[in-house]
mmCIF file of C-alpha atoms in Angstrom:
data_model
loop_
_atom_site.group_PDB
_atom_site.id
_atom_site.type_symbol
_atom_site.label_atom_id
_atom_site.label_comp_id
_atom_site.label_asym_id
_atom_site.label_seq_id
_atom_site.Cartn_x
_atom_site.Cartn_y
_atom_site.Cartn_z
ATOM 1 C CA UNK Y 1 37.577 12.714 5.219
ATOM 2 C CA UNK Y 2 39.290 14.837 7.058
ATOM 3 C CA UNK Y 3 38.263 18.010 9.048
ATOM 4 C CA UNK Y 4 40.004 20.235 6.770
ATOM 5 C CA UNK Y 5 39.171 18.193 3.550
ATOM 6 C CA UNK Y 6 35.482 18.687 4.867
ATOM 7 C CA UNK Y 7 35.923 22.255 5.456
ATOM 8 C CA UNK Y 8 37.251 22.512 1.907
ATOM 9 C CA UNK Y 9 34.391 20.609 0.394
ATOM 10 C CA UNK Y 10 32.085 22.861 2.117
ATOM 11 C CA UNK Y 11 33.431 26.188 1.506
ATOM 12 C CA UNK Y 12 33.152 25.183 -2.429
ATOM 13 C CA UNK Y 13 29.953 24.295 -1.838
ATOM 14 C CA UNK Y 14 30.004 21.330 -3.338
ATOM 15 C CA UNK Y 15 29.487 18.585 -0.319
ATOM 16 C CA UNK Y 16 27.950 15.592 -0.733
ATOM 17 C CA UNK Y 17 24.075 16.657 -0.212
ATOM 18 C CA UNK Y 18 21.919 14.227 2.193
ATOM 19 C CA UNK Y 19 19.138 13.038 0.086
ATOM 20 C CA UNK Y 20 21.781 11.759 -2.880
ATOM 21 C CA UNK Y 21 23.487 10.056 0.247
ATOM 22 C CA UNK Y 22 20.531 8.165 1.013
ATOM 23 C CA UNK Y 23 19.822 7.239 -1.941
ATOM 24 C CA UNK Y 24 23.270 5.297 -2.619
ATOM 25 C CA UNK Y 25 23.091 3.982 0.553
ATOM 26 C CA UNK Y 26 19.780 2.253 -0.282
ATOM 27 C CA UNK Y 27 20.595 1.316 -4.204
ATOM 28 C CA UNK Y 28 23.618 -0.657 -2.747
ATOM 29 C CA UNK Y 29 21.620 -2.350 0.657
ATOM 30 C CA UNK Y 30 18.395 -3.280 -1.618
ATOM 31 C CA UNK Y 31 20.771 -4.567 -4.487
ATOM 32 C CA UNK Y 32 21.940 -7.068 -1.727
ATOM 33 C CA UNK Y 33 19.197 -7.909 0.137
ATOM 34 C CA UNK Y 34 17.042 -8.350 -3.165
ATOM 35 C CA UNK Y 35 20.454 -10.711 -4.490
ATOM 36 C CA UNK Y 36 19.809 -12.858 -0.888
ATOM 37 C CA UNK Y 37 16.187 -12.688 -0.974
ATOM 38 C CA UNK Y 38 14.502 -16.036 -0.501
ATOM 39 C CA UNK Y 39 16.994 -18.056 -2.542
ATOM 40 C CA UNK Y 40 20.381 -18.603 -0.053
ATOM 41 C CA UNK Y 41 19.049 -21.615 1.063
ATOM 42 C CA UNK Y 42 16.239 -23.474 -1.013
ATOM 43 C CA UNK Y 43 13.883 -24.816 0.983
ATOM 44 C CA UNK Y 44 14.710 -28.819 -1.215
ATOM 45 C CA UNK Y 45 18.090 -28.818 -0.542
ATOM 46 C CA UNK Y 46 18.428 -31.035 2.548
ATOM 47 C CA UNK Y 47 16.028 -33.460 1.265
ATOM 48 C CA UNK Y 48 17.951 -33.797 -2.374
ATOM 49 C CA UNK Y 49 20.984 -34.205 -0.167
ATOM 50 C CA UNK Y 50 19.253 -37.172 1.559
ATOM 51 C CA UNK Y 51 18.025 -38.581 -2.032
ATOM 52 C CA UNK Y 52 21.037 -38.181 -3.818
ATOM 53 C CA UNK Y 53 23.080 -39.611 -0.680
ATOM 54 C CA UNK Y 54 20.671 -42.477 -0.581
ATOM 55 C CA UNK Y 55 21.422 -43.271 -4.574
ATOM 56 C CA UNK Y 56 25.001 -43.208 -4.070
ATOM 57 C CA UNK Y 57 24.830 -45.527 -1.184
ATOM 58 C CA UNK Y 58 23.382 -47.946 -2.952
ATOM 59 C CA UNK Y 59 26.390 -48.699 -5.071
ATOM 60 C CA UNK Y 60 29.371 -47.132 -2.681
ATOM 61 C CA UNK Y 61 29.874 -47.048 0.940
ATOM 62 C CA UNK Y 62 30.186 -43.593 1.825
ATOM 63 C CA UNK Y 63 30.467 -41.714 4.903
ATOM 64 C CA UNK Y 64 27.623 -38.414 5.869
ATOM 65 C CA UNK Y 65 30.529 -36.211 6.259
ATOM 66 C CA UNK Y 66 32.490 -36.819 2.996
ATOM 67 C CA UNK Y 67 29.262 -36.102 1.433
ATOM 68 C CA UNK Y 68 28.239 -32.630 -0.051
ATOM 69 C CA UNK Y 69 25.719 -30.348 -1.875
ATOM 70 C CA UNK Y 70 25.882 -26.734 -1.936
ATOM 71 C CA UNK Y 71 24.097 -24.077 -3.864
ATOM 72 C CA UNK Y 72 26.743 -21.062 -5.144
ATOM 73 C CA UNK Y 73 24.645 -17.972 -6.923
ATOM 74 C CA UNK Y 74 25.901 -16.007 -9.760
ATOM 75 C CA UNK Y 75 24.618 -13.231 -11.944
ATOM 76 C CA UNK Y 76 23.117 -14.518 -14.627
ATOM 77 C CA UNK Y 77 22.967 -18.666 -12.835
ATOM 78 C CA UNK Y 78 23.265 -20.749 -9.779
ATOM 79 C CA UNK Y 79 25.899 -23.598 -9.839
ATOM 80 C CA UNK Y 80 24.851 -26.586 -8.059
ATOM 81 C CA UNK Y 81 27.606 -28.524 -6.953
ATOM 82 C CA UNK Y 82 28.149 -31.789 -5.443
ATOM 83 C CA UNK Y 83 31.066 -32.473 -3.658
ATOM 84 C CA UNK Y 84 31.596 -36.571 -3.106
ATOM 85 C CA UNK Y 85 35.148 -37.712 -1.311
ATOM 86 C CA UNK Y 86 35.160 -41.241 -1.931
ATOM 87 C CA UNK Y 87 37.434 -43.470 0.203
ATOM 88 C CA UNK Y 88 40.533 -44.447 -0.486
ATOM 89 C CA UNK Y 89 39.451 -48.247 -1.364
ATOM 90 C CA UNK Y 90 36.515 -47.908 -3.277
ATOM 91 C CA UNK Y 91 33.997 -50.987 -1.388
ATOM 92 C CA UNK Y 92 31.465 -51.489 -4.682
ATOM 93 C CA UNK Y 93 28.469 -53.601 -3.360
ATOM 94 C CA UNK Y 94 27.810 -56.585 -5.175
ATOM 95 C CA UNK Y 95 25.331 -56.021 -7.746
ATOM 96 C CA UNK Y 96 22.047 -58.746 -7.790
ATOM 97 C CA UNK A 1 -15.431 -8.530 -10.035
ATOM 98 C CA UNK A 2 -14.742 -7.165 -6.848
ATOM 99 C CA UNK A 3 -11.268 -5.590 -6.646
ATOM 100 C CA UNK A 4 -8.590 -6.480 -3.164
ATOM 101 C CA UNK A 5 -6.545 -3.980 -2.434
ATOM 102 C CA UNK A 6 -4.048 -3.811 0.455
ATOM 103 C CA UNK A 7 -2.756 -0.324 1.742
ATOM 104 C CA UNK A 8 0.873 -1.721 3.016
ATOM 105 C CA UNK A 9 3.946 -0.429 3.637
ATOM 106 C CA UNK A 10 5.872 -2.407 6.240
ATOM 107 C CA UNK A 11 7.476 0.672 8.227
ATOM 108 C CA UNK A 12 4.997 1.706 10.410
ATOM 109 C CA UNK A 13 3.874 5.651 10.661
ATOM 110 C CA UNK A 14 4.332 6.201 6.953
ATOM 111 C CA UNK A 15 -0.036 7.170 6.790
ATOM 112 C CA UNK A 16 -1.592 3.616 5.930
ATOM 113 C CA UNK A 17 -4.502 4.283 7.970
ATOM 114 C CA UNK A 18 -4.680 7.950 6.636
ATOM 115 C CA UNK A 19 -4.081 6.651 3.219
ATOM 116 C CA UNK A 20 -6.886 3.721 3.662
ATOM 117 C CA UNK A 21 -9.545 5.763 5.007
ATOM 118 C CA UNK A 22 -9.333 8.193 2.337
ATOM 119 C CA UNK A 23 -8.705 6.316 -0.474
ATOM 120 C CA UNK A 24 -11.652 4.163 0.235
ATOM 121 C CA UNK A 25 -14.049 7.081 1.084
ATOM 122 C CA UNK A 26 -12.447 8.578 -3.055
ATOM 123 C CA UNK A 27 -13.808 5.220 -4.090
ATOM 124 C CA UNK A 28 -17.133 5.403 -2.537
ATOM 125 C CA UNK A 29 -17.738 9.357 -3.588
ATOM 126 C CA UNK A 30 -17.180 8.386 -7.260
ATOM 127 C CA UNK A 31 -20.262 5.782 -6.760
ATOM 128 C CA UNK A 32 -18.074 2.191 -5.969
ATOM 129 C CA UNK A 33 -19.711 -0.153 -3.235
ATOM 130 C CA UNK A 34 -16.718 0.169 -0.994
ATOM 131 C CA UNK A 35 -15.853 -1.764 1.881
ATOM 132 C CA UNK A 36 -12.350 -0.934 4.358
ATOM 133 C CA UNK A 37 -11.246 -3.550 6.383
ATOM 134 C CA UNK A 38 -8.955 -2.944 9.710
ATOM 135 C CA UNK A 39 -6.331 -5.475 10.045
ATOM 136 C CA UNK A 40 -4.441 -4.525 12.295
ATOM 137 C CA UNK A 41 -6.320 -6.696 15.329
ATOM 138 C CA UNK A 42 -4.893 -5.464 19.047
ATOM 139 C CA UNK A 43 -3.891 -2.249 17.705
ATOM 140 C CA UNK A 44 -7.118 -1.002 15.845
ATOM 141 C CA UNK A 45 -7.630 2.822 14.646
ATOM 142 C CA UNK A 46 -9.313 2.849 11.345
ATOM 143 C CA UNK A 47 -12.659 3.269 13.346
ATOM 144 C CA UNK A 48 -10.901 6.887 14.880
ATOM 145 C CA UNK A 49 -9.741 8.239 11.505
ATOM 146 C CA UNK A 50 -13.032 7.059 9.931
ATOM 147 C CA UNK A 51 -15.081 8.574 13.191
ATOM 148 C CA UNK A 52 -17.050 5.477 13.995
ATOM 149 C CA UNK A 53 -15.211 4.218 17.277
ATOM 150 C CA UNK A 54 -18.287 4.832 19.254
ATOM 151 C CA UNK A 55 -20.357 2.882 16.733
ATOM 152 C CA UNK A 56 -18.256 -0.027 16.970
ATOM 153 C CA UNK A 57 -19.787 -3.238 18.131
ATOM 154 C CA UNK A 58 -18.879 -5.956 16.616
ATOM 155 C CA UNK A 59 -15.363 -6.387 14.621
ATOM 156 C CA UNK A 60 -13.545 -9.121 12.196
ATOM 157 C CA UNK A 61 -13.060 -11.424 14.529
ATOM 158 C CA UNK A 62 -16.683 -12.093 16.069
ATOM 159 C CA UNK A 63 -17.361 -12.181 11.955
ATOM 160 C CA UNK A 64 -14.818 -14.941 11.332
ATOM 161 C CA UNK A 65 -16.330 -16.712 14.204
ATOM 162 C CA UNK A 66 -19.171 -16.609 13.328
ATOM 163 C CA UNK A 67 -20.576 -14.940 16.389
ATOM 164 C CA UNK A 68 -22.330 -12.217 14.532
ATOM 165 C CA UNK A 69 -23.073 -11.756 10.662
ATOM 166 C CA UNK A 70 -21.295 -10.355 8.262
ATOM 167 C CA UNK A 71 -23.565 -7.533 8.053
ATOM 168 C CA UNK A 72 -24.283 -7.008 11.670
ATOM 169 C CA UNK A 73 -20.464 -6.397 11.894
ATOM 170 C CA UNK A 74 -19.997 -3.671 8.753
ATOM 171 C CA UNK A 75 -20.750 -0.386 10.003
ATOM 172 C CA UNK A 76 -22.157 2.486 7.873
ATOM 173 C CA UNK A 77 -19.562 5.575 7.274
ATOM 174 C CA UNK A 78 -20.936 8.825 7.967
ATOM 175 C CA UNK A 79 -19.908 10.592 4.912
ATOM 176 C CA UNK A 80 -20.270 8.187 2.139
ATOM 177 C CA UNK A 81 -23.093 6.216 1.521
ATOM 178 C CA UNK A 82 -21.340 3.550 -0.458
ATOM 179 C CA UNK A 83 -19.055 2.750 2.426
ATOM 180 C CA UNK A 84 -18.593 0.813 4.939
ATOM 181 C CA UNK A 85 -16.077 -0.398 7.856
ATOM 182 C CA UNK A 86 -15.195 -3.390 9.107
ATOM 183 C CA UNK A 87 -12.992 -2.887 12.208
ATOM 184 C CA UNK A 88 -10.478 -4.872 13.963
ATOM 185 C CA UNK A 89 -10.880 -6.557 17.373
ATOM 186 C CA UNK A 90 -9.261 -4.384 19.693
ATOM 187 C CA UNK A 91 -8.843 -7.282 22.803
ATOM 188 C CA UNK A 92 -7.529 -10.092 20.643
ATOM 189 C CA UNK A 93 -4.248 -11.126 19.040
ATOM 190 C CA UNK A 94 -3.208 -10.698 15.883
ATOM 191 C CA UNK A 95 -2.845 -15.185 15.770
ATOM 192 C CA UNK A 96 -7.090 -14.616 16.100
ATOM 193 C CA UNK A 97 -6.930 -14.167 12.151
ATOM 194 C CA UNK A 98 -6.789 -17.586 10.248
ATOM 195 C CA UNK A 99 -5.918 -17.302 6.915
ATOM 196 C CA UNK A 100 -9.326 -19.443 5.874
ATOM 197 C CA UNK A 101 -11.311 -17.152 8.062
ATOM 198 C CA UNK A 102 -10.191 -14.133 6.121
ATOM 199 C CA UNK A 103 -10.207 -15.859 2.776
ATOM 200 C CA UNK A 104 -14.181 -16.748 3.753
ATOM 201 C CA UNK A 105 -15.194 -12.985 4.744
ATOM 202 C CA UNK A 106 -13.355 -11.747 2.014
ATOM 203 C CA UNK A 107 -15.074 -14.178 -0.540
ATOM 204 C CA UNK A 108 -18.542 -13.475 1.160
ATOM 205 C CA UNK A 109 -17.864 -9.142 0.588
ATOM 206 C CA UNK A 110 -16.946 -9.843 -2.918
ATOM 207 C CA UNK A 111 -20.653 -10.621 -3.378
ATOM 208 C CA UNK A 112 -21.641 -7.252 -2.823
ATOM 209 C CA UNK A 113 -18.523 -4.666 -2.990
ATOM 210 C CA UNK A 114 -16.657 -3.577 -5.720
ATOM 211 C CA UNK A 115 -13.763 -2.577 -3.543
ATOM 212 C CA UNK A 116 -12.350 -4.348 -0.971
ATOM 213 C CA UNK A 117 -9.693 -1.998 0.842
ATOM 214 C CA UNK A 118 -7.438 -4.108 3.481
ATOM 215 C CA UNK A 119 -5.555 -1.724 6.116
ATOM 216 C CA UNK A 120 -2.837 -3.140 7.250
ATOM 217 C CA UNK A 121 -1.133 -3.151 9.620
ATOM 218 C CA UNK A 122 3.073 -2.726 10.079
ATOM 219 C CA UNK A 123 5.620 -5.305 10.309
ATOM 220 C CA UNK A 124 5.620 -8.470 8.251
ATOM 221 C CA UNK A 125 4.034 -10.272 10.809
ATOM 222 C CA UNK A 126 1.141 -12.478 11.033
ATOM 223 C CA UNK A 127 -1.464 -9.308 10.435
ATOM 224 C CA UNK A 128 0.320 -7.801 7.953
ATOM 225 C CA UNK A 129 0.456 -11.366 6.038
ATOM 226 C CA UNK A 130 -3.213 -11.553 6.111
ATOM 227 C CA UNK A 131 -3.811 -7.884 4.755
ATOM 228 C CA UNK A 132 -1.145 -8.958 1.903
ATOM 229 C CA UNK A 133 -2.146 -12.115 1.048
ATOM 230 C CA UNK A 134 -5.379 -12.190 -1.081
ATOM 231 C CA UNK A 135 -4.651 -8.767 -2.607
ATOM 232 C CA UNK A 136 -5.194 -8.514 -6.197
ATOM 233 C CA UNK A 137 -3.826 -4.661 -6.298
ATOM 234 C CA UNK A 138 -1.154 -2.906 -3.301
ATOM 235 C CA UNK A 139 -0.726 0.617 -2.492
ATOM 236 C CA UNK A 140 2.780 0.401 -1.238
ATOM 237 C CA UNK A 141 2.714 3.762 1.184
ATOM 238 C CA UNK A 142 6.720 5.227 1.531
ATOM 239 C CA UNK A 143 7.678 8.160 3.063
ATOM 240 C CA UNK A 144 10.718 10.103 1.533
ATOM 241 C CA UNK A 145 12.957 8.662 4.122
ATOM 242 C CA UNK A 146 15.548 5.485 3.729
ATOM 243 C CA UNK A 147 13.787 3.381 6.339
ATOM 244 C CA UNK A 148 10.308 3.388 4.800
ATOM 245 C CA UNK A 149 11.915 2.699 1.788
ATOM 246 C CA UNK A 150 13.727 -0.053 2.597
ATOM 247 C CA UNK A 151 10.581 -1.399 4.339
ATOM 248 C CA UNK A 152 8.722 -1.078 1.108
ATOM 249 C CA UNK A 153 11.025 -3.381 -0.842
ATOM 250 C CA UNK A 154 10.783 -5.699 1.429
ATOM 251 C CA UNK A 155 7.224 -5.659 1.037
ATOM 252 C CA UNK A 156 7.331 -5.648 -2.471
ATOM 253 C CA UNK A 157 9.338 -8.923 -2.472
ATOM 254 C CA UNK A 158 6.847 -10.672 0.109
ATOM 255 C CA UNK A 159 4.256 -9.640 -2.483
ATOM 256 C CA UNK A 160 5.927 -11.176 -5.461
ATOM 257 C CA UNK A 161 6.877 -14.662 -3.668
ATOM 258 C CA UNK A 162 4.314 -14.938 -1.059
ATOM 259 C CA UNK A 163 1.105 -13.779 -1.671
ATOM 260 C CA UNK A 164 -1.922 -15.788 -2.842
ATOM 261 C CA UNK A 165 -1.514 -14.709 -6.670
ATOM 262 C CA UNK A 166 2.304 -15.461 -6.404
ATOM 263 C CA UNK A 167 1.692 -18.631 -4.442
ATOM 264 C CA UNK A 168 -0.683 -20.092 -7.237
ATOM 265 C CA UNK A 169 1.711 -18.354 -10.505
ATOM 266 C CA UNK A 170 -1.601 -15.731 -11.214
ATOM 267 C CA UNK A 171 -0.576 -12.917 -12.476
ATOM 268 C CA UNK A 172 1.373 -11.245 -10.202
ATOM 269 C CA UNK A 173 -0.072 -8.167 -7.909
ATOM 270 C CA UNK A 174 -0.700 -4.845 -9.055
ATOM 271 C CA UNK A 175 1.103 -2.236 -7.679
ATOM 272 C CA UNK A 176 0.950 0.952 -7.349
ATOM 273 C CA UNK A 177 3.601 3.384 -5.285
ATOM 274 C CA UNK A 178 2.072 6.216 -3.236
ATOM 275 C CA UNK A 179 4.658 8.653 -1.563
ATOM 276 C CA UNK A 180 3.519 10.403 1.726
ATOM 277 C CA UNK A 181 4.308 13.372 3.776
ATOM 278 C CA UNK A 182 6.504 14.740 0.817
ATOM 279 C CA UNK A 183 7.841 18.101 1.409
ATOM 280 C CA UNK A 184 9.277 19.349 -2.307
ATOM 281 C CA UNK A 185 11.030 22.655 -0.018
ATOM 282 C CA UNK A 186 13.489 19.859 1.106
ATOM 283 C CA UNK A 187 13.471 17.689 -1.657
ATOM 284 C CA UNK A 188 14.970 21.013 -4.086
ATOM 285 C CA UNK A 189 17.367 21.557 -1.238
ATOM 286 C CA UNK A 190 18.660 18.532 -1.590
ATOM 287 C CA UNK A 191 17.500 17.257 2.051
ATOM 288 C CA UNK A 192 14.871 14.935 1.201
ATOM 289 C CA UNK A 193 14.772 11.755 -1.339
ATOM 290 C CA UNK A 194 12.764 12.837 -4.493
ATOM 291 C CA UNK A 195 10.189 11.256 -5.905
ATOM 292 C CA UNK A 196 12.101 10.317 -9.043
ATOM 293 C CA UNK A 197 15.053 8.943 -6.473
ATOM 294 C CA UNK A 198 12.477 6.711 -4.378
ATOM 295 C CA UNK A 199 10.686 5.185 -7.919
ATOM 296 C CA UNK A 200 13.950 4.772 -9.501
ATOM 297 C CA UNK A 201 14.881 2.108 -6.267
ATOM 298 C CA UNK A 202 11.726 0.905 -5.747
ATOM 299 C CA UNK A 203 10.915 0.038 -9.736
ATOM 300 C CA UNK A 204 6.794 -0.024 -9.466
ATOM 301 C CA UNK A 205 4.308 2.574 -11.162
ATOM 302 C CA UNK A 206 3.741 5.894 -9.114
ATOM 303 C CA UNK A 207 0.020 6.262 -8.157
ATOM 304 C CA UNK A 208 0.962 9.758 -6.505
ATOM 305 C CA UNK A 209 2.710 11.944 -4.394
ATOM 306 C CA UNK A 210 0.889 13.421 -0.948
ATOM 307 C CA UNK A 211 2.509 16.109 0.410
ATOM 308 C CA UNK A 212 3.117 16.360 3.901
ATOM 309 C CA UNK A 213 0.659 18.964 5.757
ATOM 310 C CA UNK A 214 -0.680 19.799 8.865
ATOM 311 C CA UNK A 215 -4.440 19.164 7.553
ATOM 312 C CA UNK A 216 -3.742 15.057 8.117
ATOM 313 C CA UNK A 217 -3.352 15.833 11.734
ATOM 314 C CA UNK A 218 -6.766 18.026 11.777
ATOM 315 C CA UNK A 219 -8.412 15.266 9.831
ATOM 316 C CA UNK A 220 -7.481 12.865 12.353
ATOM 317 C CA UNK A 221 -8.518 14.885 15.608
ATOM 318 C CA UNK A 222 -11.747 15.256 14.221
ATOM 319 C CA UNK A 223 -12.415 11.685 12.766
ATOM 320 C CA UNK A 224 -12.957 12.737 9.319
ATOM 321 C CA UNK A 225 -11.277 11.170 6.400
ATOM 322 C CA UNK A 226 -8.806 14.012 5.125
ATOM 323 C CA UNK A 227 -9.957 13.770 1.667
ATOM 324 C CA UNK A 228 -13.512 15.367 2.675
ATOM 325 C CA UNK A 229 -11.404 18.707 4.064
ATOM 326 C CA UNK A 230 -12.086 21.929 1.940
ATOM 327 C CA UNK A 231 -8.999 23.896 0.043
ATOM 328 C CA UNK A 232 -6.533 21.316 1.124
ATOM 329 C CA UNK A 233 -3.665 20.299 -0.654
ATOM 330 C CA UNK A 234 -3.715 16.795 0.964
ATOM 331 C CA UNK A 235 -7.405 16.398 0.105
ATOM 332 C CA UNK A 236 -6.487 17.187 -3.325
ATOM 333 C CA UNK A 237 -3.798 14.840 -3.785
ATOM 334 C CA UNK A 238 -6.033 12.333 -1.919
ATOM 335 C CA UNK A 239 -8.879 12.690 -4.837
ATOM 336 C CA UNK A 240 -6.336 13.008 -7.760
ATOM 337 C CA UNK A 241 -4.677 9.281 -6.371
ATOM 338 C CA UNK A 242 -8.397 8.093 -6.468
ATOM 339 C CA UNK A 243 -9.015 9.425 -10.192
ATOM 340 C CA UNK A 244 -5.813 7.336 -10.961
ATOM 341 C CA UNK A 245 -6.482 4.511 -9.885
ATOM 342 C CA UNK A 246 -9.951 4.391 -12.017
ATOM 343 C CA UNK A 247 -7.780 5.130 -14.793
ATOM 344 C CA UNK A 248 -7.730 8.659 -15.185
ATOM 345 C CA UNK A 249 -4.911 10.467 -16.366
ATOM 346 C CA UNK A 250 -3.499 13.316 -14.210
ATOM 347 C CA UNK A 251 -0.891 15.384 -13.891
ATOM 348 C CA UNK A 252 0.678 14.959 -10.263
ATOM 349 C CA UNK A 253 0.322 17.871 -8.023
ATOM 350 C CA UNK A 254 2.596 19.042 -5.421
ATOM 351 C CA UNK A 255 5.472 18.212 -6.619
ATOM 352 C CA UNK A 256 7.092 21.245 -6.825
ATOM 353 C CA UNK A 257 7.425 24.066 -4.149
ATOM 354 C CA UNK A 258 4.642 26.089 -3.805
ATOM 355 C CA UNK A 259 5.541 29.580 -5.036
ATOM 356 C CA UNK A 260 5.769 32.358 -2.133
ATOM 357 C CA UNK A 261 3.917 35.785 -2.225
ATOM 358 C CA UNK A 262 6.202 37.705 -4.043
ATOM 359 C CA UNK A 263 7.175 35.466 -6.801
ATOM 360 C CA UNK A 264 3.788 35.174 -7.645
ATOM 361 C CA UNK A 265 3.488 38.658 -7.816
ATOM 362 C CA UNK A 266 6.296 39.169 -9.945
ATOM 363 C CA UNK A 267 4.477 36.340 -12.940
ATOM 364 C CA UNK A 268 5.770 33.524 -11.482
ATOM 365 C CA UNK A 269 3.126 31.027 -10.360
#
């Protein structure tokens, strides 16, 4: 806002008082922090990357990197997704 | 069944200690076996507000240890005769507490209290874990003031996810908001978060409202709880919080600005 905007707003009377300041100010932090709270990064998700890594192996040779497992949060769910890049010349094992 | 309740609030300053010693000295006036517990080890003051720190011999630790009894440690308040302190070691570290000690002295004072009033102390440290974790009701203690509020949410979410009740899917924690050192001059002039604004972020029952005064500080230099001070508003508030919480319901006091001189003369009150 400008300097004479502000002067404007304040010779009306009508400028923004502190308190309702605050209290947008916290409604919008909390409403984040409370969205990030605990759940960015579940505590099982390396060790289902291992598992599910270690299941996939077993049939096609796959390299760490092409291999991935991420968890995206929405409103009203979370989207697990698994991201596998096979290579170009699929190497099945033989089955026993 | 004995009753746990932490006094917590995360931002340090807000009047846990001022809220704890009071609120368990309203719990022991109305006839409850009462016991307050300092948690904050290092950094202890319950015994000063309480006006025991020259009685104080023993503490939580040398109880956890085993050192001394659980009774030799518990000191007798002055004013109540259903209380009792338990203070925290002033030369150790706050990593002194074990979560099994605490859980052991806590279990052993259920025996004989009804209340069980953990002080704790700020941050979301260690201490502050071990006040939290075995509470079965929390006095969440917020100044009008976007810091303390913040800090209160976050509490509120450590409650919900970490404590012992969350941790084994009990039902959750009770609790109970208490807003301190609330001036309602500032709050109608738009200068201070109301009461409606700070329950409307926060989301959790409000216990009451204590409005800021100079009578904490006299309280405090004297070593008396505040809620034993004559004609004070604090006090008041103090006692009205206690009736509350036993389930009593009352209006909530000093919300509003206090009428001056002349408006009361002209019919106004």
């Amino acid at each position: 806002m400008s300097m004479i905007a502000g002067l404007i707003e304040y010779l009306r009377g009508n400028e923004k008082k502190s308190a309702s300041v605050a209290k947008e100010r916290l409604q919008i932090i909390l409403a984040h922090e409370r969205a990030g709270r605990g759940t960015a990064t579940p505590d099982y998700l390396p060790a289902l990357q291992e598992e599910l890594m270690a299941v996939i192996a077993k049939y096609i040779h796959i390299d760490r990197d092409s291999f991935k497992v991420q968890l995206e949060k929405h409103d009203q769910y979370d989207v697990l997704e698994l991201n596998i890049t096979l290579p170009d010349k699929i190497n099945v094992r033989p089955s026993n | 069944m004995a009753k746990v309740i932490v006094v917590t609030s995360g931002k340090g300053g807000v009047g846990k200690t001022t809220t704890s010693a009071s609120f368990s000295s309203g719990l022991a006036m109305r006839g409850n076996k009462t016991v307050v517990i300092d948690f904050d080890v290092g950094l202890r003051n319950l015994d000063l507000i309480m006006g025991c720190e020259r009685r104080v011999v023993y503490d939580i630790i040398n109880a956890i240890n085993g050192d001394v009894s659980l009774n030799q440690a518990l000191i007798k308040d002055k004013n109540c005769d259903n209380l009792y302190i338990l203070p925290a070691s002033q030369t150790r570290d706050k990593e002194a507490l074990s979560l099994e000690g605490v859980g052991r002295i806590l279990d052993e004072l259920k025996e004989s209290f009804d209340f069980i009033v953990c002080d704790s102390p700020a941050g979301i440290e260690s201490g502050a874990f071990m006040a939290m974790y075995f509470a079965d009701e929390a006095l969440v203690v917020t100044n009008p003031e976007v810091s303390s509020v913040r800090d209160s949410d976050r509490i509120l979410g450590i409650l919900a996810a970490k404590s012992k009740r969350a941790v084994e899917g009990r039902e959750p924690v009770k609790e109970h908001l208490l807003v301190t050192r609330y001036a309602p001059k500032r709050v109608n002039t738009g200068a201070m978060l109301s009461v409606v604004d700070i329950q409307e972020i926060l989301r959790i029952p409000l216990l009451g409202v204590i409005p800021e005064s100079e009578s904490v500080l006299q309280a405090s230099n004297s070593g008396t709880p505040v809620i034993h001070l004559e004609k004070s508003d604090v006090a008041e508030a103090y006692r009205d919080v206690v009736g509350r919480f036993m389930g009593e319901d009352l209006p909530m006091r000093f919300i509003d600005e206090k009428a001056g001189f002349f408006k009361r003369l002209m019919g106004g009150n």
